[in-house]
Short mmCIF file of C-alpha atoms in Angstrom, two decimals:
data_model
loop_
_atom_site.label_atom_id
_atom_site.label_comp_id
_atom_site.label_asym_id
_atom_site.label_seq_id
_atom_site.Cartn_x
_atom_site.Cartn_y
_atom_site.Cartn_z
CA GLN A 2 -37.34 -63.22 -30.26
CA GLN A 3 -36.21 -66.52 -28.78
CA GLN A 4 -37.28 -69.23 -31.21
CA VAL A 5 -35.98 -72.14 -29.14
CA LYS A 6 -36.19 -71.97 -25.35
CA GLN A 7 -33.95 -74.30 -23.35
CA SER A 8 -33.96 -75.17 -19.65
CA PRO A 9 -32.42 -75.48 -17.19
CA GLN A 10 -29.50 -73.09 -17.64
CA SER A 11 -27.30 -75.29 -15.46
CA LEU A 12 -27.65 -78.77 -14.00
CA ILE A 13 -25.64 -80.79 -11.51
CA VAL A 14 -26.15 -84.55 -11.30
CA GLN A 15 -24.38 -87.34 -9.48
CA LYS A 16 -22.62 -90.02 -11.52
CA GLY A 17 -25.11 -92.62 -12.70
CA GLY A 18 -28.03 -90.20 -12.56
CA ILE A 19 -30.22 -89.24 -15.53
CA PRO A 20 -29.97 -85.54 -16.41
CA ILE A 21 -32.86 -84.23 -18.47
CA ILE A 22 -32.66 -81.07 -20.57
CA ASN A 23 -35.79 -79.58 -22.07
CA CYS A 24 -36.45 -77.42 -25.12
CA ALA A 25 -39.56 -75.79 -26.55
CA TYR A 26 -40.12 -74.15 -29.92
CA GLU A 27 -42.80 -72.05 -31.61
CA ASN A 28 -42.12 -72.30 -35.33
CA THR A 29 -44.04 -75.27 -36.77
CA ALA A 30 -41.88 -75.05 -39.90
CA PHE A 31 -38.94 -76.53 -37.99
CA ASP A 32 -38.24 -80.00 -39.38
CA TYR A 33 -34.98 -81.08 -37.78
CA PHE A 34 -34.01 -81.04 -34.10
CA PRO A 35 -30.39 -81.80 -33.20
CA TRP A 36 -28.57 -81.73 -29.90
CA TYR A 37 -24.99 -80.53 -29.69
CA GLN A 38 -22.36 -81.13 -27.04
CA GLN A 39 -19.67 -78.52 -26.51
CA PHE A 40 -16.56 -78.78 -24.37
CA PRO A 41 -14.63 -75.63 -23.34
CA GLY A 42 -12.51 -74.27 -26.16
CA LYS A 43 -14.11 -76.55 -28.76
CA GLY A 44 -16.80 -76.18 -31.38
CA PRO A 45 -20.17 -77.87 -30.86
CA ALA A 46 -20.31 -81.52 -31.92
CA LEU A 47 -23.49 -83.24 -33.05
CA LEU A 48 -24.71 -85.67 -30.41
CA ILE A 49 -28.06 -86.92 -31.65
CA ALA A 50 -30.88 -85.57 -33.81
CA ILE A 51 -34.55 -86.27 -34.49
CA ARG A 52 -37.16 -85.38 -37.10
CA PRO A 53 -40.78 -84.54 -36.17
CA ASP A 54 -42.24 -87.79 -37.52
CA VAL A 55 -40.55 -89.75 -34.71
CA SER A 56 -41.42 -89.54 -30.98
CA GLU A 57 -38.21 -91.00 -29.59
CA LYS A 58 -34.68 -91.75 -30.71
CA LYS A 59 -31.91 -93.53 -28.83
CA GLU A 60 -28.20 -93.58 -29.54
CA GLY A 61 -26.16 -95.26 -26.88
CA ARG A 62 -26.81 -93.55 -23.55
CA PHE A 63 -28.51 -90.55 -25.19
CA THR A 64 -32.25 -90.37 -25.89
CA ILE A 65 -34.35 -87.64 -27.46
CA SER A 66 -38.04 -87.54 -26.63
CA PHE A 67 -40.17 -85.47 -29.00
CA ASN A 68 -43.71 -84.18 -28.44
CA LYS A 69 -44.92 -82.59 -31.66
CA SER A 70 -48.29 -81.42 -30.33
CA ALA A 71 -46.66 -79.67 -27.37
CA LYS A 72 -43.77 -78.44 -29.52
CA GLN A 73 -41.29 -79.72 -26.98
CA PHE A 74 -38.32 -82.07 -27.04
CA SER A 75 -35.87 -83.23 -24.44
CA LEU A 76 -32.52 -84.95 -24.02
CA HIS A 77 -31.99 -87.73 -21.48
CA ILE A 78 -28.55 -89.06 -20.60
CA MET A 79 -28.60 -92.52 -19.07
CA ASP A 80 -25.93 -93.66 -16.60
CA SER A 81 -24.27 -90.24 -16.73
CA GLN A 82 -20.49 -90.03 -16.33
CA PRO A 83 -18.11 -87.20 -15.33
CA GLY A 84 -16.92 -87.15 -18.96
CA ASP A 85 -20.42 -86.04 -19.98
CA SER A 86 -19.81 -82.73 -18.21
CA ALA A 87 -20.17 -80.14 -20.97
CA THR A 88 -22.54 -77.52 -22.31
CA TYR A 89 -25.47 -78.95 -24.26
CA PHE A 90 -27.41 -77.05 -26.88
CA CYS A 91 -30.68 -77.99 -28.48
CA ALA A 92 -31.36 -76.59 -31.92
CA ALA A 93 -33.96 -76.51 -34.64
CA SER A 94 -33.85 -75.84 -38.33
CA SER A 95 -36.17 -74.86 -41.14
CA ARG A 96 -35.51 -74.55 -44.81
CA ILE A 97 -35.32 -70.94 -45.97
CA GLN A 98 -34.35 -69.89 -49.47
CA GLY A 99 -32.63 -73.20 -50.07
CA ALA A 100 -30.41 -72.88 -47.02
CA GLN A 101 -31.44 -74.45 -43.73
CA LYS A 102 -30.87 -72.10 -40.83
CA LEU A 103 -30.03 -73.66 -37.48
CA VAL A 104 -31.40 -71.86 -34.42
CA PHE A 105 -29.94 -72.69 -31.02
CA GLY A 106 -31.32 -72.77 -27.51
CA GLN A 107 -29.53 -70.88 -24.76
CA GLY A 108 -27.48 -73.89 -23.63
CA THR A 109 -27.33 -75.99 -20.46
CA ARG A 110 -24.11 -76.33 -18.51
CA LEU A 111 -24.15 -79.90 -17.21
CA THR A 112 -21.87 -81.07 -14.40
CA ILE A 113 -21.68 -84.76 -13.47
CA ASN A 114 -20.12 -85.22 -10.05
CA PRO A 115 -18.07 -88.39 -9.39
CA GLU B 5 -14.11 -85.81 -36.75
CA ALA B 6 -15.48 -83.16 -39.12
CA ASP B 7 -13.11 -81.79 -41.76
CA ILE B 8 -13.70 -78.13 -41.12
CA TYR B 9 -10.85 -75.87 -40.15
CA GLN B 10 -10.55 -72.42 -38.67
CA THR B 11 -7.51 -70.20 -38.34
CA PRO B 12 -6.29 -68.63 -36.24
CA ARG B 13 -7.58 -70.41 -33.15
CA TYR B 14 -6.77 -67.41 -30.95
CA LEU B 15 -6.24 -63.77 -31.93
CA VAL B 16 -5.49 -60.74 -29.78
CA ILE B 17 -5.36 -57.43 -31.65
CA GLY B 18 -5.66 -53.72 -31.08
CA THR B 19 -8.64 -51.53 -31.87
CA GLY B 20 -8.89 -50.37 -35.47
CA LYS B 21 -7.07 -53.31 -37.03
CA LYS B 22 -8.45 -55.17 -40.03
CA ILE B 23 -8.72 -58.91 -39.51
CA THR B 24 -9.80 -61.93 -41.52
CA LEU B 25 -10.90 -65.16 -39.90
CA GLU B 26 -10.38 -68.16 -42.14
CA CYS B 27 -12.71 -71.13 -42.52
CA SER B 28 -12.24 -74.08 -44.84
CA GLN B 29 -14.03 -77.38 -45.27
CA THR B 30 -13.06 -80.39 -47.32
CA MET B 31 -16.45 -82.10 -47.37
CA GLY B 32 -17.75 -80.36 -50.49
CA HIS B 33 -20.69 -78.81 -48.65
CA ASP B 34 -22.54 -76.02 -50.43
CA LYS B 35 -23.93 -74.46 -47.26
CA MET B 36 -21.65 -72.64 -44.83
CA TYR B 37 -22.33 -70.49 -41.78
CA TRP B 38 -20.72 -68.16 -39.26
CA TYR B 39 -21.96 -68.09 -35.68
CA GLN B 40 -20.91 -65.77 -32.88
CA GLN B 41 -20.79 -67.15 -29.35
CA ASP B 42 -19.83 -65.61 -26.04
CA PRO B 43 -18.17 -68.26 -23.81
CA GLY B 44 -20.68 -70.90 -22.74
CA MET B 45 -23.53 -68.90 -24.18
CA GLU B 46 -26.01 -69.22 -27.02
CA LEU B 47 -24.83 -69.31 -30.64
CA HIS B 48 -26.07 -66.54 -32.91
CA LEU B 49 -26.06 -66.80 -36.71
CA ILE B 50 -24.32 -63.79 -38.27
CA HIS B 51 -23.75 -64.90 -41.89
CA TYR B 52 -24.59 -67.80 -44.17
CA SER B 53 -24.03 -68.93 -47.72
CA TYR B 54 -25.71 -71.59 -49.80
CA GLY B 55 -23.14 -71.65 -52.56
CA VAL B 56 -20.42 -69.83 -54.43
CA ASN B 57 -21.08 -66.09 -54.82
CA SER B 58 -24.05 -66.22 -52.42
CA THR B 59 -23.94 -64.63 -48.96
CA GLU B 60 -26.70 -63.57 -46.60
CA LYS B 61 -26.83 -61.84 -43.24
CA GLY B 62 -28.00 -63.91 -40.31
CA ASP B 63 -30.26 -63.20 -37.38
CA LEU B 64 -27.72 -61.23 -35.35
CA SER B 65 -26.54 -57.94 -36.82
CA SER B 66 -22.79 -57.91 -37.34
CA GLU B 67 -20.31 -55.37 -38.70
CA SER B 68 -18.34 -58.20 -40.27
CA THR B 69 -18.50 -59.18 -43.93
CA VAL B 70 -18.04 -62.52 -45.67
CA SER B 71 -17.22 -63.78 -49.13
CA ARG B 72 -17.66 -67.10 -50.91
CA ILE B 73 -15.46 -67.31 -53.97
CA ARG B 74 -14.71 -71.01 -53.60
CA THR B 75 -16.96 -73.77 -52.28
CA GLU B 76 -14.52 -74.83 -49.59
CA HIS B 77 -13.60 -71.38 -48.30
CA PHE B 78 -15.76 -68.89 -46.32
CA PRO B 79 -13.66 -66.13 -44.73
CA LEU B 80 -15.03 -63.49 -42.37
CA THR B 81 -13.56 -59.97 -42.30
CA LEU B 82 -13.72 -57.13 -39.81
CA GLU B 83 -12.51 -53.88 -41.41
CA SER B 84 -11.93 -52.10 -38.11
CA ALA B 85 -12.02 -54.23 -35.00
CA ARG B 86 -13.46 -52.86 -31.75
CA PRO B 87 -13.60 -54.26 -28.20
CA SER B 88 -17.31 -55.03 -28.74
CA HIS B 89 -16.21 -57.59 -31.35
CA THR B 90 -14.50 -59.67 -28.68
CA SER B 91 -16.15 -63.10 -28.88
CA GLN B 92 -15.76 -66.60 -30.22
CA TYR B 93 -16.53 -67.07 -33.92
CA LEU B 94 -17.63 -70.51 -35.08
CA CYS B 95 -17.74 -71.62 -38.69
CA ALA B 96 -20.00 -74.47 -39.80
CA SER B 97 -21.02 -76.29 -42.93
CA SER B 98 -23.95 -78.54 -43.66
CA GLU B 99 -24.89 -81.32 -46.03
CA SER B 100 -28.19 -81.67 -47.83
CA LEU B 101 -29.69 -83.86 -45.08
CA GLY B 102 -29.31 -81.01 -42.63
CA VAL B 103 -26.41 -82.18 -40.49
CA TRP B 104 -24.19 -79.29 -39.42
CA PHE B 105 -20.49 -79.67 -38.72
CA PHE B 106 -18.67 -77.05 -36.69
CA GLY B 107 -15.07 -75.95 -36.71
CA PRO B 108 -13.10 -75.49 -33.48
CA GLY B 109 -13.71 -71.73 -33.43
CA THR B 110 -11.58 -68.59 -33.30
CA ARG B 111 -11.39 -66.81 -29.97
CA LEU B 112 -11.02 -63.09 -30.80
CA THR B 113 -9.97 -60.48 -28.25
CA VAL B 114 -9.85 -56.82 -29.26
CA LEU B 115 -7.99 -54.57 -26.86
#
């Protein structure tokens, strides 16, 4: 059972473009939605995160848009650069037995061409 | 940069060997996790712990076992490695506000 569905699987954008990655979830108990960036051979690193009481959050060139009624959220990267080329994962968490479990989407391999 | 460490970074071993993957964090987090990830693919939770002497199995069934004797240390053990265990293993810890920090991972290859 896929609790967080992410699309597209891969994305190629020209430098300066705005890649958009989408995620959808089913579990209304989720209360925290982070995005992670992962470079080859590295562990995922937290990029930006949002809670369901907020519809949008910006940090630098990265923006999360959150639609609670549709149970969807997305990542936008403004003025994308070749250094942004990485795999991006959305995730969601809910509190279970005192330990929050983080569930990941399938990942999006993003390539920014020069 | 998160203070969470994993050793070894790379491991190539033969079938049937016992291995232990080490994970340590210096942030004092109570909650720690092990994820399994095939290269560039989705992360799957295989074990988690919310404190000393507590361990739980995750969403993905795994033949590995874990222990949590000290807050900062969360090792993962495979008693008899098989080629199907070839994967990347990521350790993570989280603070009370729900922010997860990941280690660099151990890339395991079982021949």
